[in-house]
PDB file of C-alpha atoms and ligand atoms in Angstrom:
ATOM      1  CA  MET U   1     -65.520  42.208 -32.446  1.00  0.00           C
ATOM      2  CA  THR U   2     -64.419  38.650 -33.115  1.00  0.00           C
ATOM      3  CA  ASN U   3     -62.832  37.676 -36.360  1.00  0.00           C
ATOM      4  CA  ASN U   4     -66.168  37.173 -38.064  1.00  0.00           C
ATOM      5  CA  PRO U   5     -67.104  33.680 -36.829  1.00  0.00           C
ATOM      6  CA  HIS U   6     -69.992  33.425 -39.272  1.00  0.00           C
ATOM      7  CA  PRO U   7     -68.751  32.697 -42.796  1.00  0.00           C
ATOM      8  CA  PRO U   8     -70.235  35.402 -45.048  1.00  0.00           C
ATOM      9  CA  LYS U   9     -72.849  34.481 -47.636  1.00  0.00           C
ATOM     10  CA  ILE U  10     -71.328  35.031 -51.069  1.00  0.00           C
ATOM     11  CA  SER U  11     -73.378  35.355 -54.260  1.00  0.00           C
ATOM     12  CA  VAL U  12     -71.283  35.270 -57.429  1.00  0.00           C
ATOM     13  CA  PHE U  13     -72.585  36.763 -60.677  1.00  0.00           C
ATOM     14  CA  PRO U  14     -71.122  36.348 -64.185  1.00  0.00           C
ATOM     15  CA  ASN U  15     -70.601  40.089 -64.584  1.00  0.00           C
ATOM     16  CA  LYS U  16     -71.237  43.558 -63.112  1.00  0.00           C
ATOM     17  CA  ALA U  17     -74.532  43.967 -64.973  1.00  0.00           C
ATOM     18  CA  GLU U  18     -76.050  40.803 -63.491  1.00  0.00           C
ATOM     19  CA  LEU U  19     -74.641  41.743 -60.071  1.00  0.00           C
ATOM     20  CA  ALA U  20     -76.354  45.136 -60.263  1.00  0.00           C
ATOM     21  CA  GLN U  21     -79.622  43.553 -61.407  1.00  0.00           C
ATOM     22  CA  ALA U  22     -79.634  41.127 -58.482  1.00  0.00           C
ATOM     23  CA  ALA U  23     -78.811  43.925 -56.018  1.00  0.00           C
ATOM     24  CA  ALA U  24     -81.607  46.061 -57.465  1.00  0.00           C
ATOM     25  CA  GLU U  25     -84.086  43.202 -57.100  1.00  0.00           C
ATOM     26  CA  ALA U  26     -82.934  42.736 -53.488  1.00  0.00           C
ATOM     27  CA  PHE U  27     -83.531  46.472 -52.928  1.00  0.00           C
ATOM     28  CA  VAL U  28     -87.115  46.096 -54.188  1.00  0.00           C
ATOM     29  CA  GLU U  29     -87.765  42.948 -52.166  1.00  0.00           C
ATOM     30  CA  LYS U  30     -86.392  44.343 -48.903  1.00  0.00           C
ATOM     31  CA  ALA U  31     -88.266  47.610 -49.416  1.00  0.00           C
ATOM     32  CA  ARG U  32     -91.525  45.706 -49.908  1.00  0.00           C
ATOM     33  CA  ALA U  33     -90.927  43.537 -46.825  1.00  0.00           C
ATOM     34  CA  ALA U  34     -89.915  46.452 -44.578  1.00  0.00           C
ATOM     35  CA  ILE U  35     -92.876  48.608 -45.630  1.00  0.00           C
ATOM     36  CA  GLU U  36     -95.241  45.683 -45.134  1.00  0.00           C
ATOM     37  CA  ALA U  37     -93.808  44.920 -41.688  1.00  0.00           C
ATOM     38  CA  ARG U  38     -93.044  48.386 -40.322  1.00  0.00           C
ATOM     39  CA  GLY U  39     -94.543  50.930 -42.688  1.00  0.00           C
ATOM     40  CA  ARG U  40     -91.214  52.378 -43.836  1.00  0.00           C
ATOM     41  CA  PHE U  41     -87.912  51.289 -45.449  1.00  0.00           C
ATOM     42  CA  SER U  42     -84.589  52.778 -44.351  1.00  0.00           C
ATOM     43  CA  VAL U  43     -81.751  52.196 -46.813  1.00  0.00           C
ATOM     44  CA  VAL U  44     -78.116  53.284 -46.660  1.00  0.00           C
ATOM     45  CA  LEU U  45     -76.467  53.927 -50.018  1.00  0.00           C
ATOM     46  CA  ALA U  46     -72.830  53.044 -50.639  1.00  0.00           C
ATOM     47  CA  GLY U  47     -70.389  55.572 -51.995  1.00  0.00           C
ATOM     48  CA  GLY U  48     -67.920  55.172 -54.810  1.00  0.00           C
ATOM     49  CA  GLY U  49     -68.667  53.959 -58.317  1.00  0.00           C
ATOM     50  CA  THR U  50     -69.877  50.383 -57.908  1.00  0.00           C
ATOM     51  CA  PRO U  51     -73.475  51.197 -56.831  1.00  0.00           C
ATOM     52  CA  LYS U  52     -74.163  53.437 -59.877  1.00  0.00           C
ATOM     53  CA  ASP U  53     -75.630  50.609 -61.996  1.00  0.00           C
ATOM     54  CA  LEU U  54     -77.776  49.423 -59.081  1.00  0.00           C
ATOM     55  CA  HIS U  55     -79.041  52.974 -58.527  1.00  0.00           C
ATOM     56  CA  ALA U  56     -79.903  53.400 -62.211  1.00  0.00           C
ATOM     57  CA  LEU U  57     -81.932  50.180 -62.146  1.00  0.00           C
ATOM     58  CA  VAL U  58     -84.023  50.984 -59.048  1.00  0.00           C
ATOM     59  CA  GLY U  59     -84.567  54.525 -60.326  1.00  0.00           C
ATOM     60  CA  SER U  60     -86.044  53.434 -63.645  1.00  0.00           C
ATOM     61  CA  SER U  61     -88.773  51.145 -64.983  1.00  0.00           C
ATOM     62  CA  PRO U  62     -89.746  48.472 -64.258  1.00  0.00           C
ATOM     63  CA  LEU U  63     -88.253  48.381 -60.746  1.00  0.00           C
ATOM     64  CA  LYS U  64     -88.924  52.041 -59.877  1.00  0.00           C
ATOM     65  CA  GLU U  65     -92.677  51.490 -59.971  1.00  0.00           C
ATOM     66  CA  GLN U  66     -92.390  48.499 -57.640  1.00  0.00           C
ATOM     67  CA  ILE U  67     -91.132  50.667 -54.765  1.00  0.00           C
ATOM     68  CA  GLU U  68     -93.379  52.890 -52.600  1.00  0.00           C
ATOM     69  CA  TRP U  69     -90.833  55.753 -52.589  1.00  0.00           C
ATOM     70  CA  SER U  70     -93.010  57.884 -50.279  1.00  0.00           C
ATOM     71  CA  LYS U  71     -92.220  55.327 -47.552  1.00  0.00           C
ATOM     72  CA  VAL U  72     -88.479  55.150 -48.279  1.00  0.00           C
ATOM     73  CA  ASP U  73     -85.834  56.971 -46.214  1.00  0.00           C
ATOM     74  CA  VAL U  74     -82.396  57.229 -47.833  1.00  0.00           C
ATOM     75  CA  PHE U  75     -79.164  57.626 -45.838  1.00  0.00           C
ATOM     76  CA  PHE U  76     -75.449  57.573 -46.745  1.00  0.00           C
ATOM     77  CA  GLY U  77     -72.852  55.097 -45.484  1.00  0.00           C
ATOM     78  CA  ASP U  78     -70.135  57.677 -45.843  1.00  0.00           C
ATOM     79  CA  GLU U  79     -69.604  61.043 -47.439  1.00  0.00           C
ATOM     80  CA  ARG U  80     -66.637  62.952 -48.702  1.00  0.00           C
ATOM     81  CA  PHE U  81     -66.502  66.320 -46.919  1.00  0.00           C
ATOM     82  CA  VAL U  82     -67.068  68.396 -50.072  1.00  0.00           C
ATOM     83  CA  PRO U  83     -70.097  70.361 -51.356  1.00  0.00           C
ATOM     84  CA  HIS U  84     -72.938  68.181 -52.603  1.00  0.00           C
ATOM     85  CA  ASP U  85     -72.357  69.377 -56.184  1.00  0.00           C
ATOM     86  CA  HIS U  86     -68.650  68.516 -56.042  1.00  0.00           C
ATOM     87  CA  GLU U  87     -67.533  65.764 -58.418  1.00  0.00           C
ATOM     88  CA  GLN U  88     -66.212  63.709 -55.477  1.00  0.00           C
ATOM     89  CA  SER U  89     -69.466  63.930 -53.487  1.00  0.00           C
ATOM     90  CA  ASN U  90     -71.278  60.672 -52.776  1.00  0.00           C
ATOM     91  CA  TYR U  91     -74.490  62.695 -52.578  1.00  0.00           C
ATOM     92  CA  ARG U  92     -73.820  63.904 -56.131  1.00  0.00           C
ATOM     93  CA  GLN U  93     -73.138  60.322 -57.252  1.00  0.00           C
ATOM     94  CA  ALA U  94     -76.462  59.203 -55.746  1.00  0.00           C
ATOM     95  CA  PHE U  95     -78.290  62.233 -57.163  1.00  0.00           C
ATOM     96  CA  GLU U  96     -76.981  61.708 -60.699  1.00  0.00           C
ATOM     97  CA  SER U  97     -77.565  57.932 -60.682  1.00  0.00           C
ATOM     98  CA  LEU U  98     -80.795  57.690 -58.664  1.00  0.00           C
ATOM     99  CA  LEU U  99     -82.227  60.641 -56.715  1.00  0.00           C
ATOM    100  CA  LYS U 100     -82.854  62.956 -59.683  1.00  0.00           C
ATOM    101  CA  GLN U 101     -85.012  60.189 -61.181  1.00  0.00           C
ATOM    102  CA  LEU U 102     -87.153  60.270 -57.999  1.00  0.00           C
ATOM    103  CA  ASP U 103     -88.005  63.961 -58.220  1.00  0.00           C
ATOM    104  CA  SER U 104     -91.709  63.216 -58.690  1.00  0.00           C
ATOM    105  CA  THR U 105     -91.818  60.859 -55.703  1.00  0.00           C
ATOM    106  CA  GLN U 106     -91.948  61.742 -51.995  1.00  0.00           C
ATOM    107  CA  VAL U 107     -88.784  59.845 -51.132  1.00  0.00           C
ATOM    108  CA  THR U 108     -87.039  61.259 -48.033  1.00  0.00           C
ATOM    109  CA  VAL U 109     -83.283  61.798 -48.315  1.00  0.00           C
ATOM    110  CA  TYR U 110     -81.070  62.379 -45.264  1.00  0.00           C
ATOM    111  CA  ALA U 111     -77.919  63.857 -46.814  1.00  0.00           C
ATOM    112  CA  VAL U 112     -74.777  64.280 -44.756  1.00  0.00           C
ATOM    113  CA  PRO U 113     -74.284  68.034 -44.156  1.00  0.00           C
ATOM    114  CA  THR U 114     -70.988  69.202 -45.677  1.00  0.00           C
ATOM    115  CA  GLU U 115     -71.297  72.985 -46.073  1.00  0.00           C
ATOM    116  CA  ASN U 116     -70.946  75.917 -43.663  1.00  0.00           C
ATOM    117  CA  ILE U 117     -70.096  73.465 -40.898  1.00  0.00           C
ATOM    118  CA  SER U 118     -66.979  71.686 -39.592  1.00  0.00           C
ATOM    119  CA  ALA U 119     -66.626  67.955 -40.221  1.00  0.00           C
ATOM    120  CA  GLU U 120     -66.915  67.297 -36.477  1.00  0.00           C
ATOM    121  CA  GLU U 121     -70.101  69.379 -36.222  1.00  0.00           C
ATOM    122  CA  ALA U 122     -71.474  67.586 -39.306  1.00  0.00           C
ATOM    123  CA  ALA U 123     -70.802  64.201 -37.720  1.00  0.00           C
ATOM    124  CA  LYS U 124     -72.604  65.225 -34.541  1.00  0.00           C
ATOM    125  CA  LYS U 125     -75.509  66.583 -36.591  1.00  0.00           C
ATOM    126  CA  TYR U 126     -75.833  63.407 -38.687  1.00  0.00           C
ATOM    127  CA  GLU U 127     -75.551  61.254 -35.568  1.00  0.00           C
ATOM    128  CA  LYS U 128     -78.448  63.232 -34.027  1.00  0.00           C
ATOM    129  CA  THR U 129     -80.405  62.762 -37.269  1.00  0.00           C
ATOM    130  CA  LEU U 130     -79.980  58.990 -36.913  1.00  0.00           C
ATOM    131  CA  GLN U 131     -80.842  59.001 -33.221  1.00  0.00           C
ATOM    132  CA  ASP U 132     -83.960  61.099 -33.829  1.00  0.00           C
ATOM    133  CA  TYR U 133     -85.000  58.900 -36.766  1.00  0.00           C
ATOM    134  CA  PHE U 134     -84.666  55.651 -34.804  1.00  0.00           C
ATOM    135  CA  ALA U 135     -85.481  57.305 -31.455  1.00  0.00           C
ATOM    136  CA  THR U 136     -82.639  55.236 -29.972  1.00  0.00           C
ATOM    137  CA  LYS U 137     -78.834  55.156 -30.020  1.00  0.00           C
ATOM    138  CA  ALA U 138     -79.058  52.029 -32.168  1.00  0.00           C
ATOM    139  CA  THR U 139     -79.433  52.216 -35.939  1.00  0.00           C
ATOM    140  CA  PRO U 140     -81.430  49.206 -37.190  1.00  0.00           C
ATOM    141  CA  PHE U 141     -81.368  50.267 -40.838  1.00  0.00           C
ATOM    142  CA  ASP U 142     -83.422  47.887 -42.953  1.00  0.00           C
ATOM    143  CA  LEU U 143     -80.719  47.626 -45.609  1.00  0.00           C
ATOM    144  CA  VAL U 144     -77.143  48.893 -45.790  1.00  0.00           C
ATOM    145  CA  PHE U 145     -75.210  48.779 -49.067  1.00  0.00           C
ATOM    146  CA  LEU U 146     -71.421  48.902 -48.830  1.00  0.00           C
ATOM    147  CA  GLY U 147     -68.563  48.885 -51.295  1.00  0.00           C
ATOM    148  CA  ILE U 148     -65.007  47.795 -50.614  1.00  0.00           C
ATOM    149  CA  GLY U 149     -61.632  49.031 -51.742  1.00  0.00           C
ATOM    150  CA  PRO U 150     -58.757  46.811 -52.896  1.00  0.00           C
ATOM    151  CA  ASP U 151     -57.256  47.272 -49.407  1.00  0.00           C
ATOM    152  CA  GLY U 152     -60.389  45.926 -47.759  1.00  0.00           C
ATOM    153  CA  HIS U 153     -61.699  49.275 -46.557  1.00  0.00           C
ATOM    154  CA  THR U 154     -65.435  49.778 -46.462  1.00  0.00           C
ATOM    155  CA  ALA U 155     -67.349  53.037 -46.118  1.00  0.00           C
ATOM    156  CA  SER U 156     -64.502  55.220 -44.856  1.00  0.00           C
ATOM    157  CA  LEU U 157     -63.129  52.649 -42.426  1.00  0.00           C
ATOM    158  CA  PHE U 158     -59.550  52.066 -43.530  1.00  0.00           C
ATOM    159  CA  PRO U 159     -56.936  49.468 -42.516  1.00  0.00           C
ATOM    160  CA  ASN U 160     -55.023  50.163 -39.285  1.00  0.00           C
ATOM    161  CA  HIS U 161     -56.806  53.486 -38.805  1.00  0.00           C
ATOM    162  CA  PRO U 162     -57.888  54.440 -35.251  1.00  0.00           C
ATOM    163  CA  LEU U 163     -61.542  54.384 -36.397  1.00  0.00           C
ATOM    164  CA  VAL U 164     -60.982  50.647 -36.911  1.00  0.00           C
ATOM    165  CA  THR U 165     -58.391  49.777 -34.255  1.00  0.00           C
ATOM    166  CA  GLU U 166     -59.862  51.730 -31.341  1.00  0.00           C
ATOM    167  CA  GLU U 167     -63.061  50.860 -29.503  1.00  0.00           C
ATOM    168  CA  ASN U 168     -65.642  53.604 -29.923  1.00  0.00           C
ATOM    169  CA  ASP U 169     -69.309  54.236 -29.302  1.00  0.00           C
ATOM    170  CA  GLU U 170     -70.043  56.753 -32.033  1.00  0.00           C
ATOM    171  CA  LEU U 171     -72.565  56.219 -34.809  1.00  0.00           C
ATOM    172  CA  VAL U 172     -70.908  58.708 -37.181  1.00  0.00           C
ATOM    173  CA  GLN U 173     -67.175  59.357 -37.312  1.00  0.00           C
ATOM    174  CA  VAL U 174     -64.754  61.755 -39.001  1.00  0.00           C
ATOM    175  CA  ILE U 175     -61.528  60.895 -40.797  1.00  0.00           C
ATOM    176  CA  HIS U 176     -59.078  63.600 -41.887  1.00  0.00           C
ATOM    177  CA  ASP U 177     -56.377  61.365 -43.332  1.00  0.00           C
ATOM    178  CA  SER U 178     -58.250  59.056 -45.676  1.00  0.00           C
ATOM    179  CA  PRO U 179     -55.789  57.196 -47.890  1.00  0.00           C
ATOM    180  CA  LYS U 180     -58.485  57.387 -50.581  1.00  0.00           C
ATOM    181  CA  PRO U 181     -59.000  61.043 -51.553  1.00  0.00           C
ATOM    182  CA  PRO U 182     -60.476  63.305 -50.487  1.00  0.00           C
ATOM    183  CA  ALA U 183     -58.788  63.146 -47.114  1.00  0.00           C
ATOM    184  CA  THR U 184     -61.695  64.373 -44.993  1.00  0.00           C
ATOM    185  CA  ARG U 185     -64.777  62.184 -44.844  1.00  0.00           C
ATOM    186  CA  LEU U 186     -67.625  61.226 -42.577  1.00  0.00           C
ATOM    187  CA  THR U 187     -68.488  57.563 -42.113  1.00  0.00           C
ATOM    188  CA  LEU U 188     -70.978  55.364 -40.326  1.00  0.00           C
ATOM    189  CA  SER U 189     -69.130  53.399 -37.655  1.00  0.00           C
ATOM    190  CA  PHE U 190     -69.030  49.617 -37.326  1.00  0.00           C
ATOM    191  CA  LYS U 191     -71.531  50.033 -34.490  1.00  0.00           C
ATOM    192  CA  SER U 192     -73.921  51.908 -36.743  1.00  0.00           C
ATOM    193  CA  ILE U 193     -73.547  49.621 -39.767  1.00  0.00           C
ATOM    194  CA  ASN U 194     -73.653  46.334 -37.861  1.00  0.00           C
ATOM    195  CA  ALA U 195     -76.985  47.181 -36.221  1.00  0.00           C
ATOM    196  CA  ALA U 196     -78.649  46.805 -39.628  1.00  0.00           C
ATOM    197  CA  ARG U 197     -81.179  44.120 -40.442  1.00  0.00           C
ATOM    198  CA  ASP U 198     -79.514  43.314 -43.774  1.00  0.00           C
ATOM    199  CA  ILE U 199     -76.178  44.326 -45.285  1.00  0.00           C
ATOM    200  CA  ILE U 200     -75.218  43.821 -48.929  1.00  0.00           C
ATOM    201  CA  ILE U 201     -71.561  44.289 -49.839  1.00  0.00           C
ATOM    202  CA  LEU U 202     -71.098  45.086 -53.534  1.00  0.00           C
ATOM    203  CA  ALA U 203     -67.720  44.289 -55.064  1.00  0.00           C
ATOM    204  CA  ALA U 204     -66.619  43.652 -58.630  1.00  0.00           C
ATOM    205  CA  GLY U 205     -63.358  43.317 -60.489  1.00  0.00           C
ATOM    206  CA  GLU U 206     -60.082  41.463 -60.105  1.00  0.00           C
ATOM    207  CA  ASN U 207     -58.525  44.428 -58.268  1.00  0.00           C
ATOM    208  CA  LYS U 208     -60.608  43.501 -55.217  1.00  0.00           C
ATOM    209  CA  ARG U 209     -59.754  39.779 -55.146  1.00  0.00           C
ATOM    210  CA  ALA U 210     -57.154  40.237 -52.385  1.00  0.00           C
ATOM    211  CA  ALA U 211     -59.891  41.613 -50.115  1.00  0.00           C
ATOM    212  CA  MET U 212     -61.973  38.467 -50.699  1.00  0.00           C
ATOM    213  CA  GLU U 213     -58.924  36.263 -50.064  1.00  0.00           C
ATOM    214  CA  GLY U 214     -58.364  38.126 -46.806  1.00  0.00           C
ATOM    215  CA  LEU U 215     -62.012  37.731 -45.858  1.00  0.00           C
ATOM    216  CA  LEU U 216     -61.714  33.968 -46.264  1.00  0.00           C
ATOM    217  CA  ASP U 217     -58.393  33.763 -44.431  1.00  0.00           C
ATOM    218  CA  GLN U 218     -59.054  33.402 -40.697  1.00  0.00           C
ATOM    219  CA  SER U 219     -55.531  34.643 -39.934  1.00  0.00           C
ATOM    220  CA  VAL U 220     -56.284  38.096 -41.377  1.00  0.00           C
ATOM    221  CA  ALA U 221     -57.402  40.531 -38.657  1.00  0.00           C
ATOM    222  CA  ILE U 222     -60.148  43.116 -38.895  1.00  0.00           C
ATOM    223  CA  LYS U 223     -57.643  45.939 -38.342  1.00  0.00           C
ATOM    224  CA  ASP U 224     -55.884  44.838 -41.561  1.00  0.00           C
ATOM    225  CA  LEU U 225     -59.107  44.222 -43.494  1.00  0.00           C
ATOM    226  CA  PRO U 226     -61.882  46.410 -42.066  1.00  0.00           C
ATOM    227  CA  VAL U 227     -64.636  44.863 -44.184  1.00  0.00           C
ATOM    228  CA  LYS U 228     -64.153  41.792 -41.966  1.00  0.00           C
ATOM    229  CA  GLY U 229     -65.607  43.877 -39.169  1.00  0.00           C
ATOM    230  CA  ILE U 230     -68.949  43.984 -40.982  1.00  0.00           C
ATOM    231  CA  GLN U 231     -70.949  41.444 -39.040  1.00  0.00           C
ATOM    232  CA  THR U 232     -74.474  41.649 -37.717  1.00  0.00           C
ATOM    233  CA  ASN U 233     -75.855  39.896 -34.651  1.00  0.00           C
ATOM    234  CA  GLU U 234     -79.410  39.252 -35.780  1.00  0.00           C
ATOM    235  CA  GLY U 235     -79.225  40.396 -39.413  1.00  0.00           C
ATOM    236  CA  THR U 236     -77.603  39.047 -42.580  1.00  0.00           C
ATOM    237  CA  VAL U 237     -74.454  40.010 -44.457  1.00  0.00           C
ATOM    238  CA  CYS U 238     -74.286  39.015 -48.084  1.00  0.00           C
ATOM    239  CA  TRP U 239     -71.553  39.685 -50.608  1.00  0.00           C
ATOM    240  CA  TYR U 240     -72.623  40.322 -54.206  1.00  0.00           C
ATOM    241  CA  VAL U 241     -69.493  39.803 -56.314  1.00  0.00           C
ATOM    242  CA  ASP U 242     -68.657  39.025 -59.917  1.00  0.00           C
ATOM    243  CA  GLU U 243     -66.560  36.201 -61.383  1.00  0.00           C
ATOM    244  CA  ALA U 244     -63.780  38.636 -62.272  1.00  0.00           C
ATOM    245  CA  LEU U 245     -63.296  39.368 -58.577  1.00  0.00           C
ATOM    246  CA  MET U 246     -63.360  35.731 -57.544  1.00  0.00           C
ATOM    247  CA  GLY U 247     -61.176  34.253 -60.270  1.00  0.00           C
ATOM    248  CA  GLU U 248     -61.054  30.537 -61.136  1.00  0.00           C
ATOM    249  CA  GLU U 249     -59.052  29.421 -58.093  1.00  0.00           C
ATOM    250  CA  LEU U 250     -61.369  30.935 -55.473  1.00  0.00           C
ATOM    251  CA  LEU U 251     -64.440  29.714 -57.342  1.00  0.00           C
ATOM    252  CA  LYS U 252     -62.979  26.205 -57.323  1.00  0.00           C
ATOM    253  CA  ASP U 253     -61.902  26.416 -53.650  1.00  0.00           C
ATOM    254  CA  LEU U 254     -65.380  27.538 -52.617  1.00  0.00           C
ATOM    255  CA  ASP U 255     -67.043  25.138 -55.027  1.00  0.00           C
ATOM    256  CA  LEU U 256     -69.133  28.071 -56.348  1.00  0.00           C
TER     257      LEU U 256
HETATM  258  C1  LIG Q   1     -66.225  56.020 -50.822  1.00  0.00           C
HETATM  259  C2  LIG Q   1     -66.828  54.686 -50.510  1.00  0.00           C
HETATM  260  C3  LIG Q   1     -65.816  53.605 -50.495  1.00  0.00           C
HETATM  261  C4  LIG Q   1     -66.119  52.827 -51.738  1.00  0.00           C
HETATM  262  C5  LIG Q   1     -65.021  51.856 -52.070  1.00  0.00           C
HETATM  263  C6  LIG Q   1     -65.281  51.225 -53.443  1.00  0.00           C
HETATM  264  O1  LIG Q   1     -66.824  57.024 -50.449  1.00  0.00           O
HETATM  265  O2  LIG Q   1     -65.204  56.038 -51.483  1.00  0.00           O
HETATM  266  O3  LIG Q   1     -67.686  54.640 -49.554  1.00  0.00           O
HETATM  267  O4  LIG Q   1     -65.863  52.757 -49.377  1.00  0.00           O
HETATM  268  O5  LIG Q   1     -67.339  52.101 -51.541  1.00  0.00           O
HETATM  269  O6  LIG Q   1     -63.790  52.550 -52.094  1.00  0.00           O
HETATM  270  O7  LIG Q   1     -65.290  52.237 -54.404  1.00  0.00           O
HETATM  271  P1  LIG Q   1     -65.610  51.836 -55.939  1.00  0.00           P
HETATM  272  O8  LIG Q   1     -67.013  51.286 -55.927  1.00  0.00           O
HETATM  273  O9  LIG Q   1     -65.533  53.131 -56.703  1.00  0.00           O
HETATM  274  O10 LIG Q   1     -64.583  50.810 -56.338  1.00  0.00           O
END
């Protein structure tokens, strides 16, 4: 992977609420386009806390009714290796903020298996789920949402970790030493994420400004800032950020 030759598209919103609204409207628009073009919409949800507002918006009126949920397939960008009802589970976060509101729809959810199985077996199982779904080793998800940490990690791809520094061909990977607890997680790989048609990176708050500065600094390598490794060949990568993350200086530098 080169050091992201294409400058990322950055959309700056006044606050988290307007960021979430814009991301929710993008969800609706991309769902409509995918269903119109291919009959189904495959979307990968981000973990952590940032997507909660977005999830609440697409799971309630008026946006909920604008999505043909019976033609939507939901996947997870990464998952903490805990039971789905555990407070640290990304499945639980998605269920509480979105999926429980879709009970009456026929949405299809492909959860990462985390019980009565080893993490390695779970990764193999989820990888097979993806391969069977796409009927190829590629994963052209219609839309992938990602968050980032202050250190520039995304999904569970952390700085200077072998999952980031070593070439690999897997679609789903296991980490046992995540610097962000819990230690054991499953994550889509760069290969899996970057095959997507569209990627939206959601990031808000001043505590993530250093990651944006690193993104814009050509001298910063992907191994030190994994989110820089998020780059699609044919698709688009767009950052949805708020003004608190950018700060006055970056906004001025980028003339945003
Ligand atoms: C996870 C996430 C992780 C998250 C970022 C941002 O499972 O923890 O996938 O990559 O998106 O750490 O988390 P917040 O949105 O809570 O800041």
